[in-house]
JSON list of C-alpha atoms in Angstrom, two decimals:
[
{"chain": "A", "resi": 291, "resn": "MET", "atom": "CA", "xyz": [19.26, -5.95, -12.46]},
{"chain": "A", "resi": 292, "resn": "ALA", "atom": "CA", "xyz": [16.53, -3.84, -10.97]},
{"chain": "A", "resi": 293, "resn": "ASN", "atom": "CA", "xyz": [17.60, -0.36, -10.05]},
{"chain": "A", "resi": 294, "resn": "PHE", "atom": "CA", "xyz": [15.75, -0.36, -6.31]},
{"chain": "A", "resi": 295, "resn": "PRO", "atom": "CA", "xyz": [15.37, 3.69, -4.98]},
{"chain": "A", "resi": 296, "resn": "SER", "atom": "CA", "xyz": [18.43, 4.50, -2.03]},
{"chain": "A", "resi": 297, "resn": "ARG", "atom": "CA", "xyz": [15.51, 6.91, -0.33]},
{"chain": "A", "resi": 298, "resn": "LEU", "atom": "CA", "xyz": [11.74, 6.34, -1.70]},
{"chain": "A", "resi": 299, "resn": "ALA", "atom": "CA", "xyz": [8.49, 8.96, 0.10]},
{"chain": "A", "resi": 300, "resn": "PHE", "atom": "CA", "xyz": [5.33, 7.42, 0.97]},
{"chain": "A", "resi": 301, "resn": "ALA", "atom": "CA", "xyz": [1.61, 8.14, 2.39]},
{"chain": "A", "resi": 302, "resn": "ALA", "atom": "CA", "xyz": [-0.12, 6.52, 4.49]},
{"chain": "A", "resi": 303, "resn": "LEU", "atom": "CA", "xyz": [-4.17, 7.60, 6.07]},
{"chain": "A", "resi": 304, "resn": "LEU", "atom": "CA", "xyz": [-3.74, 5.25, 9.67]},
{"chain": "A", "resi": 305, "resn": "GLN", "atom": "CA", "xyz": [-1.53, 3.71, 11.79]},
{"chain": "A", "resi": 306, "resn": "TYR", "atom": "CA", "xyz": [-1.48, 0.19, 13.67]},
{"chain": "A", "resi": 307, "resn": "ALA", "atom": "CA", "xyz": [0.13, -0.78, 16.94]},
{"chain": "A", "resi": 308, "resn": "PRO", "atom": "CA", "xyz": [0.36, -5.11, 16.57]},
{"chain": "A", "resi": 309, "resn": "ARG", "atom": "CA", "xyz": [1.48, -5.06, 19.72]},
{"chain": "A", "resi": 310, "resn": "GLY", "atom": "CA", "xyz": [0.33, -2.97, 22.06]},
{"chain": "A", "resi": 311, "resn": "ARG", "atom": "CA", "xyz": [-1.69, -3.97, 25.13]},
{"chain": "A", "resi": 312, "resn": "SER", "atom": "CA", "xyz": [-3.79, -0.28, 24.90]},
{"chain": "A", "resi": 313, "resn": "GLN", "atom": "CA", "xyz": [-7.11, 0.31, 23.85]},
{"chain": "A", "resi": 314, "resn": "PRO", "atom": "CA", "xyz": [-6.62, 2.81, 20.51]},
{"chain": "A", "resi": 315, "resn": "SER", "atom": "CA", "xyz": [-3.66, 0.16, 19.81]},
{"chain": "A", "resi": 316, "resn": "LEU", "atom": "CA", "xyz": [-6.02, -2.66, 20.14]},
{"chain": "A", "resi": 317, "resn": "ARG", "atom": "CA", "xyz": [-9.03, -1.05, 17.86]},
{"chain": "A", "resi": 318, "resn": "SER", "atom": "CA", "xyz": [-6.31, 0.25, 15.26]},
{"chain": "A", "resi": 319, "resn": "ARG", "atom": "CA", "xyz": [-4.97, -4.03, 15.27]},
{"chain": "A", "resi": 320, "resn": "ASP", "atom": "CA", "xyz": [-9.75, -5.34, 14.51]},
{"chain": "A", "resi": 321, "resn": "VAL", "atom": "CA", "xyz": [-9.54, -2.03, 12.92]},
{"chain": "A", "resi": 322, "resn": "THR", "atom": "CA", "xyz": [-5.80, -3.29, 10.86]},
{"chain": "A", "resi": 323, "resn": "TYR", "atom": "CA", "xyz": [-7.16, -7.36, 9.86]},
{"chain": "A", "resi": 324, "resn": "LYS", "atom": "CA", "xyz": [-11.11, -5.78, 9.03]},
{"chain": "A", "resi": 325, "resn": "ILE", "atom": "CA", "xyz": [-9.28, -4.36, 6.52]},
{"chain": "A", "resi": 326, "resn": "LYS", "atom": "CA", "xyz": [-6.86, -7.06, 5.77]},
{"chain": "A", "resi": 327, "resn": "GLN", "atom": "CA", "xyz": [-10.64, -8.78, 5.23]},
{"chain": "A", "resi": 328, "resn": "VAL", "atom": "CA", "xyz": [-12.56, -6.12, 3.58]},
{"chain": "A", "resi": 329, "resn": "GLY", "atom": "CA", "xyz": [-14.97, -6.20, 6.59]},
{"chain": "A", "resi": 330, "resn": "PHE", "atom": "CA", "xyz": [-16.76, -4.08, 8.71]},
{"chain": "A", "resi": 331, "resn": "VAL", "atom": "CA", "xyz": [-16.43, -1.76, 11.75]},
{"chain": "A", "resi": 332, "resn": "SER", "atom": "CA", "xyz": [-19.57, -0.22, 13.81]},
{"chain": "A", "resi": 333, "resn": "GLY", "atom": "CA", "xyz": [-21.85, -1.02, 10.70]},
{"chain": "A", "resi": 334, "resn": "PHE", "atom": "CA", "xyz": [-19.33, 0.66, 8.18]},
{"chain": "A", "resi": 335, "resn": "ARG", "atom": "CA", "xyz": [-17.61, -1.50, 5.11]},
{"chain": "A", "resi": 336, "resn": "ILE", "atom": "CA", "xyz": [-13.93, 0.03, 6.34]},
{"chain": "A", "resi": 337, "resn": "ILE", "atom": "CA", "xyz": [-12.26, 0.87, 3.63]},
{"chain": "A", "resi": 338, "resn": "ASP", "atom": "CA", "xyz": [-14.86, 2.28, 2.03]},
{"chain": "A", "resi": 339, "resn": "PHE", "atom": "CA", "xyz": [-15.61, 4.19, 5.62]},
{"chain": "A", "resi": 340, "resn": "SER", "atom": "CA", "xyz": [-11.55, 5.48, 5.11]},
{"chain": "A", "resi": 341, "resn": "ALA", "atom": "CA", "xyz": [-11.50, 5.83, 1.71]},
{"chain": "A", "resi": 342, "resn": "GLN", "atom": "CA", "xyz": [-14.72, 8.88, 3.22]},
{"chain": "A", "resi": 343, "resn": "ARG", "atom": "CA", "xyz": [-12.21, 9.68, 5.05]},
{"chain": "A", "resi": 344, "resn": "LEU", "atom": "CA", "xyz": [-9.04, 10.25, 3.08]},
{"chain": "A", "resi": 345, "resn": "ALA", "atom": "CA", "xyz": [-11.20, 12.73, 1.34]},
{"chain": "A", "resi": 346, "resn": "GLY", "atom": "CA", "xyz": [-12.55, 15.31, 4.32]},
{"chain": "A", "resi": 347, "resn": "GLU", "atom": "CA", "xyz": [-8.86, 14.74, 5.89]},
{"chain": "A", "resi": 348, "resn": "ILE", "atom": "CA", "xyz": [-7.08, 16.23, 2.34]},
{"chain": "A", "resi": 349, "resn": "ALA", "atom": "CA", "xyz": [-8.43, 19.43, 3.40]},
{"chain": "A", "resi": 350, "resn": "ARG", "atom": "CA", "xyz": [-6.10, 19.34, 6.53]},
{"chain": "A", "resi": 351, "resn": "HIS", "atom": "CA", "xyz": [-3.37, 17.51, 5.08]},
{"chain": "A", "resi": 352, "resn": "SER", "atom": "CA", "xyz": [-2.12, 19.06, 2.19]},
{"chain": "A", "resi": 353, "resn": "PHE", "atom": "CA", "xyz": [0.43, 16.14, 1.18]},
{"chain": "A", "resi": 354, "resn": "LEU", "atom": "CA", "xyz": [-3.00, 14.18, 0.75]},
{"chain": "A", "resi": 355, "resn": "ALA", "atom": "CA", "xyz": [-3.62, 15.51, -2.60]},
{"chain": "A", "resi": 356, "resn": "ASP", "atom": "CA", "xyz": [-0.88, 14.17, -4.05]},
{"chain": "A", "resi": 357, "resn": "TYR", "atom": "CA", "xyz": [-1.00, 10.84, -3.09]},
{"chain": "A", "resi": 358, "resn": "SER", "atom": "CA", "xyz": [-5.33, 11.24, -4.72]},
{"chain": "A", "resi": 359, "resn": "ASN", "atom": "CA", "xyz": [-3.64, 13.35, -8.02]},
{"chain": "A", "resi": 360, "resn": "PRO", "atom": "CA", "xyz": [-7.66, 13.07, -8.86]},
{"chain": "A", "resi": 361, "resn": "ARG", "atom": "CA", "xyz": [-5.61, 12.36, -13.58]},
{"chain": "A", "resi": 362, "resn": "ALA", "atom": "CA", "xyz": [-3.88, 9.65, -10.87]},
{"chain": "A", "resi": 363, "resn": "THR", "atom": "CA", "xyz": [-3.72, 5.92, -12.26]},
{"chain": "A", "resi": 364, "resn": "LEU", "atom": "CA", "xyz": [-3.82, 3.41, -8.76]},
{"chain": "A", "resi": 365, "resn": "VAL", "atom": "CA", "xyz": [-2.22, 0.97, -9.48]},
{"chain": "A", "resi": 366, "resn": "PRO", "atom": "CA", "xyz": [-2.49, -1.90, -6.59]},
{"chain": "A", "resi": 367, "resn": "VAL", "atom": "CA", "xyz": [-0.17, -3.42, -5.67]},
{"chain": "A", "resi": 368, "resn": "SER", "atom": "CA", "xyz": [-0.15, -7.49, -5.94]},
{"chain": "A", "resi": 369, "resn": "ARG", "atom": "CA", "xyz": [-1.19, -10.35, -3.97]},
{"chain": "A", "resi": 370, "resn": "SER", "atom": "CA", "xyz": [1.44, -12.40, -2.63]},
{"chain": "A", "resi": 371, "resn": "SER", "atom": "CA", "xyz": [0.53, -15.12, -5.38]},
{"chain": "A", "resi": 372, "resn": "PRO", "atom": "CA", "xyz": [-1.10, -15.77, -8.92]},
{"chain": "A", "resi": 373, "resn": "LEU", "atom": "CA", "xyz": [-4.40, -14.31, -8.95]},
{"chain": "A", "resi": 374, "resn": "VAL", "atom": "CA", "xyz": [-5.80, -17.32, -10.48]},
{"chain": "A", "resi": 375, "resn": "ASP", "atom": "CA", "xyz": [-9.93, -17.21, -8.65]},
{"chain": "A", "resi": 376, "resn": "PRO", "atom": "CA", "xyz": [-10.67, -12.97, -9.85]},
{"chain": "A", "resi": 377, "resn": "ASN", "atom": "CA", "xyz": [-13.07, -13.21, -7.19]},
{"chain": "A", "resi": 378, "resn": "SER", "atom": "CA", "xyz": [-9.64, -13.98, -4.42]},
{"chain": "A", "resi": 379, "resn": "LEU", "atom": "CA", "xyz": [-9.59, -11.19, -2.03]},
{"chain": "A", "resi": 380, "resn": "TRP", "atom": "CA", "xyz": [-7.30, -8.15, -2.76]},
{"chain": "A", "resi": 381, "resn": "PRO", "atom": "CA", "xyz": [-7.56, -5.74, -0.42]},
{"chain": "A", "resi": 382, "resn": "SER", "atom": "CA", "xyz": [-5.15, -3.70, -2.10]},
{"chain": "A", "resi": 383, "resn": "LEU", "atom": "CA", "xyz": [-6.52, -3.40, -5.59]},
{"chain": "A", "resi": 384, "resn": "ARG", "atom": "CA", "xyz": [-10.85, -2.58, -2.42]},
{"chain": "A", "resi": 385, "resn": "ILE", "atom": "CA", "xyz": [-9.21, -0.30, -1.18]},
{"chain": "A", "resi": 386, "resn": "CYS", "atom": "CA", "xyz": [-8.17, 1.56, -5.00]},
{"chain": "A", "resi": 387, "resn": "ARG", "atom": "CA", "xyz": [-11.68, 0.83, -6.67]},
{"chain": "A", "resi": 388, "resn": "ALA", "atom": "CA", "xyz": [-12.66, 2.75, -2.91]},
{"chain": "A", "resi": 389, "resn": "LEU", "atom": "CA", "xyz": [-10.76, 5.29, -4.18]},
{"chain": "A", "resi": 390, "resn": "LEU", "atom": "CA", "xyz": [-11.82, 5.58, -7.58]},
{"chain": "A", "resi": 391, "resn": "ALA", "atom": "CA", "xyz": [-15.71, 6.01, -6.21]},
{"chain": "A", "resi": 392, "resn": "GLN", "atom": "CA", "xyz": [-14.47, 9.10, -4.01]},
{"chain": "A", "resi": 393, "resn": "SER", "atom": "CA", "xyz": [-13.43, 10.68, -6.60]},
{"chain": "A", "resi": 394, "resn": "LEU", "atom": "CA", "xyz": [-9.56, 10.20, -6.42]},
{"chain": "A", "resi": 395, "resn": "ALA", "atom": "CA", "xyz": [-8.38, 8.67, -9.19]},
{"chain": "A", "resi": 396, "resn": "ALA", "atom": "CA", "xyz": [-8.50, 8.66, -12.60]},
{"chain": "A", "resi": 397, "resn": "LYS", "atom": "CA", "xyz": [-8.63, 5.67, -13.38]},
{"chain": "A", "resi": 398, "resn": "VAL", "atom": "CA", "xyz": [-7.74, 1.60, -11.73]},
{"chain": "A", "resi": 399, "resn": "SER", "atom": "CA", "xyz": [-5.30, -0.25, -13.41]},
{"chain": "A", "resi": 400, "resn": "PRO", "atom": "CA", "xyz": [-4.16, -4.01, -12.40]},
{"chain": "A", "resi": 401, "resn": "CYS", "atom": "CA", "xyz": [-1.78, -4.26, -13.62]},
{"chain": "A", "resi": 402, "resn": "LEU", "atom": "CA", "xyz": [1.12, -5.71, -11.53]},
{"chain": "A", "resi": 403, "resn": "GLU", "atom": "CA", "xyz": [1.25, -9.62, -12.25]},
{"chain": "A", "resi": 404, "resn": "ARG", "atom": "CA", "xyz": [2.48, -11.99, -9.82]},
{"chain": "A", "resi": 405, "resn": "MET", "atom": "CA", "xyz": [4.08, -14.70, -11.59]},
{"chain": "A", "resi": 406, "resn": "HIS", "atom": "CA", "xyz": [5.13, -16.75, -8.44]},
{"chain": "A", "resi": 407, "resn": "ALA", "atom": "CA", "xyz": [4.40, -16.11, -4.60]},
{"chain": "A", "resi": 408, "resn": "VAL", "atom": "CA", "xyz": [6.20, -15.08, -2.57]},
{"chain": "A", "resi": 409, "resn": "GLN", "atom": "CA", "xyz": [6.18, -15.49, 1.62]},
{"chain": "A", "resi": 410, "resn": "LYS", "atom": "CA", "xyz": [3.62, -13.16, 3.23]},
{"chain": "A", "resi": 411, "resn": "SER", "atom": "CA", "xyz": [5.41, -10.57, 5.26]},
{"chain": "A", "resi": 412, "resn": "SER", "atom": "CA", "xyz": [2.57, -10.43, 7.39]},
{"chain": "A", "resi": 413, "resn": "THR", "atom": "CA", "xyz": [3.49, -14.88, 8.47]},
{"chain": "A", "resi": 414, "resn": "ALA", "atom": "CA", "xyz": [6.72, -14.68, 8.05]},
{"chain": "A", "resi": 415, "resn": "ARG", "atom": "CA", "xyz": [8.72, -15.19, 10.72]},
{"chain": "A", "resi": 416, "resn": "ALA", "atom": "CA", "xyz": [12.01, -12.03, 11.28]},
{"chain": "A", "resi": 417, "resn": "GLY", "atom": "CA", "xyz": [13.93, -12.69, 9.10]},
{"chain": "A", "resi": 418, "resn": "ARG", "atom": "CA", "xyz": [11.85, -14.58, 6.10]},
{"chain": "A", "resi": 419, "resn": "ARG", "atom": "CA", "xyz": [10.62, -11.71, 5.20]},
{"chain": "A", "resi": 420, "resn": "PRO", "atom": "CA", "xyz": [10.41, -10.77, 1.27]},
{"chain": "A", "resi": 421, "resn": "GLY", "atom": "CA", "xyz": [12.75, -8.18, 0.52]},
{"chain": "A", "resi": 422, "resn": "PRO", "atom": "CA", "xyz": [13.17, -6.00, -2.68]},
{"chain": "A", "resi": 423, "resn": "ASN", "atom": "CA", "xyz": [14.34, -8.32, -4.74]},
{"chain": "A", "resi": 424, "resn": "ASP", "atom": "CA", "xyz": [12.06, -10.83, -4.14]},
{"chain": "A", "resi": 425, "resn": "HIS", "atom": "CA", "xyz": [9.17, -8.36, -4.58]},
{"chain": "A", "resi": 426, "resn": "TYR", "atom": "CA", "xyz": [10.68, -7.51, -8.11]},
{"chain": "A", "resi": 427, "resn": "ASP", "atom": "CA", "xyz": [11.33, -10.65, -9.89]},
{"chain": "A", "resi": 428, "resn": "SER", "atom": "CA", "xyz": [8.66, -12.31, -8.66]},
{"chain": "A", "resi": 429, "resn": "VAL", "atom": "CA", "xyz": [6.13, -9.80, -10.71]},
{"chain": "A", "resi": 430, "resn": "ARG", "atom": "CA", "xyz": [5.82, -8.40, -14.17]},
{"chain": "A", "resi": 431, "resn": "VAL", "atom": "CA", "xyz": [3.65, -5.57, -16.08]},
{"chain": "A", "resi": 432, "resn": "ALA", "atom": "CA", "xyz": [0.88, -5.99, -17.65]},
{"chain": "A", "resi": 433, "resn": "TRP", "atom": "CA", "xyz": [0.00, -2.76, -19.76]},
{"chain": "A", "resi": 434, "resn": "LYS", "atom": "CA", "xyz": [-2.16, -3.15, -22.71]},
{"chain": "A", "resi": 435, "resn": "LYS", "atom": "CA", "xyz": [-3.83, -0.38, -23.22]},
{"chain": "A", "resi": 436, "resn": "ARG", "atom": "CA", "xyz": [-1.51, 1.99, -25.10]},
{"chain": "A", "resi": 437, "resn": "ARG", "atom": "CA", "xyz": [-1.05, 4.73, -23.61]},
{"chain": "A", "resi": 438, "resn": "ALA", "atom": "CA", "xyz": [0.89, 5.14, -20.84]},
{"chain": "A", "resi": 439, "resn": "PRO", "atom": "CA", "xyz": [-0.96, 6.43, -17.35]},
{"chain": "A", "resi": 440, "resn": "SER", "atom": "CA", "xyz": [-0.20, 10.02, -16.89]},
{"chain": "A", "resi": 441, "resn": "SER", "atom": "CA", "xyz": [0.57, 9.39, -13.40]},
{"chain": "A", "resi": 442, "resn": "ILE", "atom": "CA", "xyz": [0.57, 7.04, -10.57]},
{"chain": "A", "resi": 443, "resn": "THR", "atom": "CA", "xyz": [0.39, 6.29, -7.91]},
{"chain": "A", "resi": 444, "resn": "LEU", "atom": "CA", "xyz": [1.00, 3.07, -6.51]},
{"chain": "A", "resi": 445, "resn": "VAL", "atom": "CA", "xyz": [-1.25, 2.00, -3.79]},
{"chain": "A", "resi": 446, "resn": "ASP", "atom": "CA", "xyz": [-1.09, -0.99, -0.29]},
{"chain": "A", "resi": 447, "resn": "ASP", "atom": "CA", "xyz": [-3.26, -2.26, 2.32]},
{"chain": "A", "resi": 448, "resn": "VAL", "atom": "CA", "xyz": [-0.59, -1.64, 5.27]},
{"chain": "A", "resi": 449, "resn": "VAL", "atom": "CA", "xyz": [3.43, -0.42, 4.96]},
{"chain": "A", "resi": 450, "resn": "THR", "atom": "CA", "xyz": [5.91, -2.09, 7.66]},
{"chain": "A", "resi": 451, "resn": "ARG", "atom": "CA", "xyz": [9.16, -2.12, 6.51]},
{"chain": "A", "resi": 452, "resn": "GLY", "atom": "CA", "xyz": [8.67, -0.50, 2.92]},
{"chain": "A", "resi": 453, "resn": "SER", "atom": "CA", "xyz": [9.97, -4.38, 1.01]},
{"chain": "A", "resi": 454, "resn": "THR", "atom": "CA", "xyz": [7.06, -4.24, -1.52]},
{"chain": "A", "resi": 455, "resn": "PHE", "atom": "CA", "xyz": [7.42, -0.64, -2.16]},
{"chain": "A", "resi": 456, "resn": "VAL", "atom": "CA", "xyz": [11.13, -0.16, -3.33]},
{"chain": "A", "resi": 457, "resn": "GLY", "atom": "CA", "xyz": [10.74, -3.42, -5.16]},
{"chain": "A", "resi": 458, "resn": "LEU", "atom": "CA", "xyz": [7.80, -3.10, -6.73]},
{"chain": "A", "resi": 459, "resn": "VAL", "atom": "CA", "xyz": [8.41, 0.83, -8.51]},
{"chain": "A", "resi": 460, "resn": "PRO", "atom": "CA", "xyz": [11.24, -0.29, -9.89]},
{"chain": "A", "resi": 461, "resn": "ARG", "atom": "CA", "xyz": [8.98, -2.86, -12.02]},
{"chain": "A", "resi": 462, "resn": "LEU", "atom": "CA", "xyz": [6.53, 0.14, -13.08]},
{"chain": "A", "resi": 463, "resn": "GLN", "atom": "CA", "xyz": [9.61, 2.81, -13.83]},
{"chain": "A", "resi": 464, "resn": "GLU", "atom": "CA", "xyz": [10.62, 0.29, -16.36]},
{"chain": "A", "resi": 465, "resn": "ALA", "atom": "CA", "xyz": [8.11, -0.33, -18.05]},
{"chain": "A", "resi": 466, "resn": "PHE", "atom": "CA", "xyz": [6.82, 2.92, -17.54]},
{"chain": "A", "resi": 467, "resn": "PRO", "atom": "CA", "xyz": [9.95, 5.72, -18.43]},
{"chain": "A", "resi": 468, "resn": "GLY", "atom": "CA", "xyz": [9.35, 9.20, -17.24]},
{"chain": "A", "resi": 469, "resn": "VAL", "atom": "CA", "xyz": [6.31, 8.51, -14.98]},
{"chain": "A", "resi": 470, "resn": "GLU", "atom": "CA", "xyz": [6.04, 10.07, -11.39]},
{"chain": "A", "resi": 471, "resn": "ILE", "atom": "CA", "xyz": [5.15, 7.55, -8.97]},
{"chain": "A", "resi": 472, "resn": "ARG", "atom": "CA", "xyz": [4.11, 8.11, -5.57]},
{"chain": "A", "resi": 473, "resn": "CYS", "atom": "CA", "xyz": [3.96, 4.61, -3.17]},
{"chain": "A", "resi": 474, "resn": "PHE", "atom": "CA", "xyz": [0.16, 5.19, -0.42]},
{"chain": "A", "resi": 475, "resn": "ALA", "atom": "CA", "xyz": [-0.55, 2.65, 2.18]},
{"chain": "A", "resi": 476, "resn": "LEU", "atom": "CA", "xyz": [-3.71, 2.55, 3.98]},
{"chain": "A", "resi": 477, "resn": "VAL", "atom": "CA", "xyz": [-2.85, 2.15, 7.31]},
{"chain": "A", "resi": 478, "resn": "ARG", "atom": "CA", "xyz": [1.26, 2.09, 8.35]},
{"chain": "A", "resi": 479, "resn": "THR", "atom": "CA", "xyz": [2.89, 0.01, 11.22]},
{"chain": "A", "resi": 480, "resn": "ILE", "atom": "CA", "xyz": [3.91, 0.90, 14.91]},
{"chain": "A", "resi": 481, "resn": "SER", "atom": "CA", "xyz": [6.12, -1.66, 15.64]},
{"chain": "A", "resi": 482, "resn": "THR", "atom": "CA", "xyz": [6.74, -0.67, 18.67]},
{"chain": "A", "resi": 483, "resn": "GLY", "atom": "CA", "xyz": [5.23, 0.82, 21.56]},
{"chain": "A", "resi": 484, "resn": "GLU", "atom": "CA", "xyz": [1.25, 2.05, 21.90]},
{"chain": "A", "resi": 485, "resn": "VAL", "atom": "CA", "xyz": [-0.91, 4.38, 19.45]},
{"chain": "A", "resi": 486, "resn": "ASP", "atom": "CA", "xyz": [-3.33, 7.02, 20.99]},
{"chain": "A", "resi": 487, "resn": "ARG", "atom": "CA", "xyz": [-4.99, 7.72, 17.94]},
{"chain": "A", "resi": 488, "resn": "ILE", "atom": "CA", "xyz": [-5.76, 5.04, 14.38]},
{"chain": "A", "resi": 489, "resn": "LEU", "atom": "CA", "xyz": [-6.03, 7.68, 11.73]},
{"chain": "A", "resi": 490, "resn": "ASP", "atom": "CA", "xyz": [-3.09, 9.69, 11.65]},
{"chain": "A", "resi": 491, "resn": "PRO", "atom": "CA", "xyz": [-2.58, 10.58, 7.91]},
{"chain": "A", "resi": 492, "resn": "ALA", "atom": "CA", "xyz": [1.75, 10.81, 8.09]},
{"chain": "A", "resi": 493, "resn": "LEU", "atom": "CA", "xyz": [4.47, 11.10, 4.63]},
{"chain": "A", "resi": 494, "resn": "GLY", "atom": "CA", "xyz": [7.04, 8.94, 5.28]},
{"chain": "A", "resi": 495, "resn": "MET", "atom": "CA", "xyz": [10.63, 7.79, 4.07]},
{"chain": "A", "resi": 496, "resn": "ILE", "atom": "CA", "xyz": [12.21, 4.69, 3.70]},
{"chain": "A", "resi": 497, "resn": "ALA", "atom": "CA", "xyz": [15.50, 4.42, 2.82]},
{"chain": "A", "resi": 498, "resn": "TYR", "atom": "CA", "xyz": [17.58, 1.48, 1.25]},
{"chain": "A", "resi": 499, "resn": "ASP", "atom": "CA", "xyz": [21.50, 0.61, 1.10]},
{"chain": "A", "resi": 500, "resn": "GLY", "atom": "CA", "xyz": [20.51, -2.93, -0.57]},
{"chain": "A", "resi": 501, "resn": "LEU", "atom": "CA", "xyz": [21.01, -4.93, 3.20]},
{"chain": "A", "resi": 502, "resn": "GLU", "atom": "CA", "xyz": [18.82, -2.84, 5.86]},
{"chain": "A", "resi": 503, "resn": "LEU", "atom": "CA", "xyz": [15.12, -1.16, 4.57]},
{"chain": "A", "resi": 504, "resn": "ARG", "atom": "CA", "xyz": [14.68, 2.03, 7.69]},
{"chain": "A", "resi": 505, "resn": "ARG", "atom": "CA", "xyz": [11.41, 3.64, 7.26]},
{"chain": "A", "resi": 506, "resn": "HIS", "atom": "CA", "xyz": [10.71, 6.51, 8.40]},
{"chain": "A", "resi": 507, "resn": "PRO", "atom": "CA", "xyz": [7.65, 7.20, 10.49]}
]
């Protein structure tokens, strides 16, 4: 049985408002869509550009250094369905590789394997999004090296409620007892209201009582 964390820290670089109507909110939605599609914004491949911005923001937001540790192994959040084609779209893996290219990690290991599909959170109706148990039960850790990583940063493209992080961290803890595990999302969702800017580095917390997930900020 999974030992889900009741409180889980995370960091994020960008923010977006899916229901906002202001120009910054609409822009944030476009940027997030392009991240999920590994696309371009204003001539820049947005994931690579965001990794460069992260490297530049560390001096102004010291907590980011903990989540882009040059000794850490980056583990991308698994796709919502089993990986059949190695060339399939996988934004979290693309983010990890972009961070590695900026010397913000030691290596990338896509060791989380989805054994059976779960509903995509971005397309699920309210109340139908997968919970921590769904993520935990559908994933295994496939680590083929002898030595465990010294530290792990679990990387996702977007964090909304935090269900994926809460569900996957116990899997990694079981595979790597005692190894420090951190969570980083390139984008955090602002579910209601507007955003006045897209770049907004934040250190947050996800609370889980076994029934309800609450994320702040």
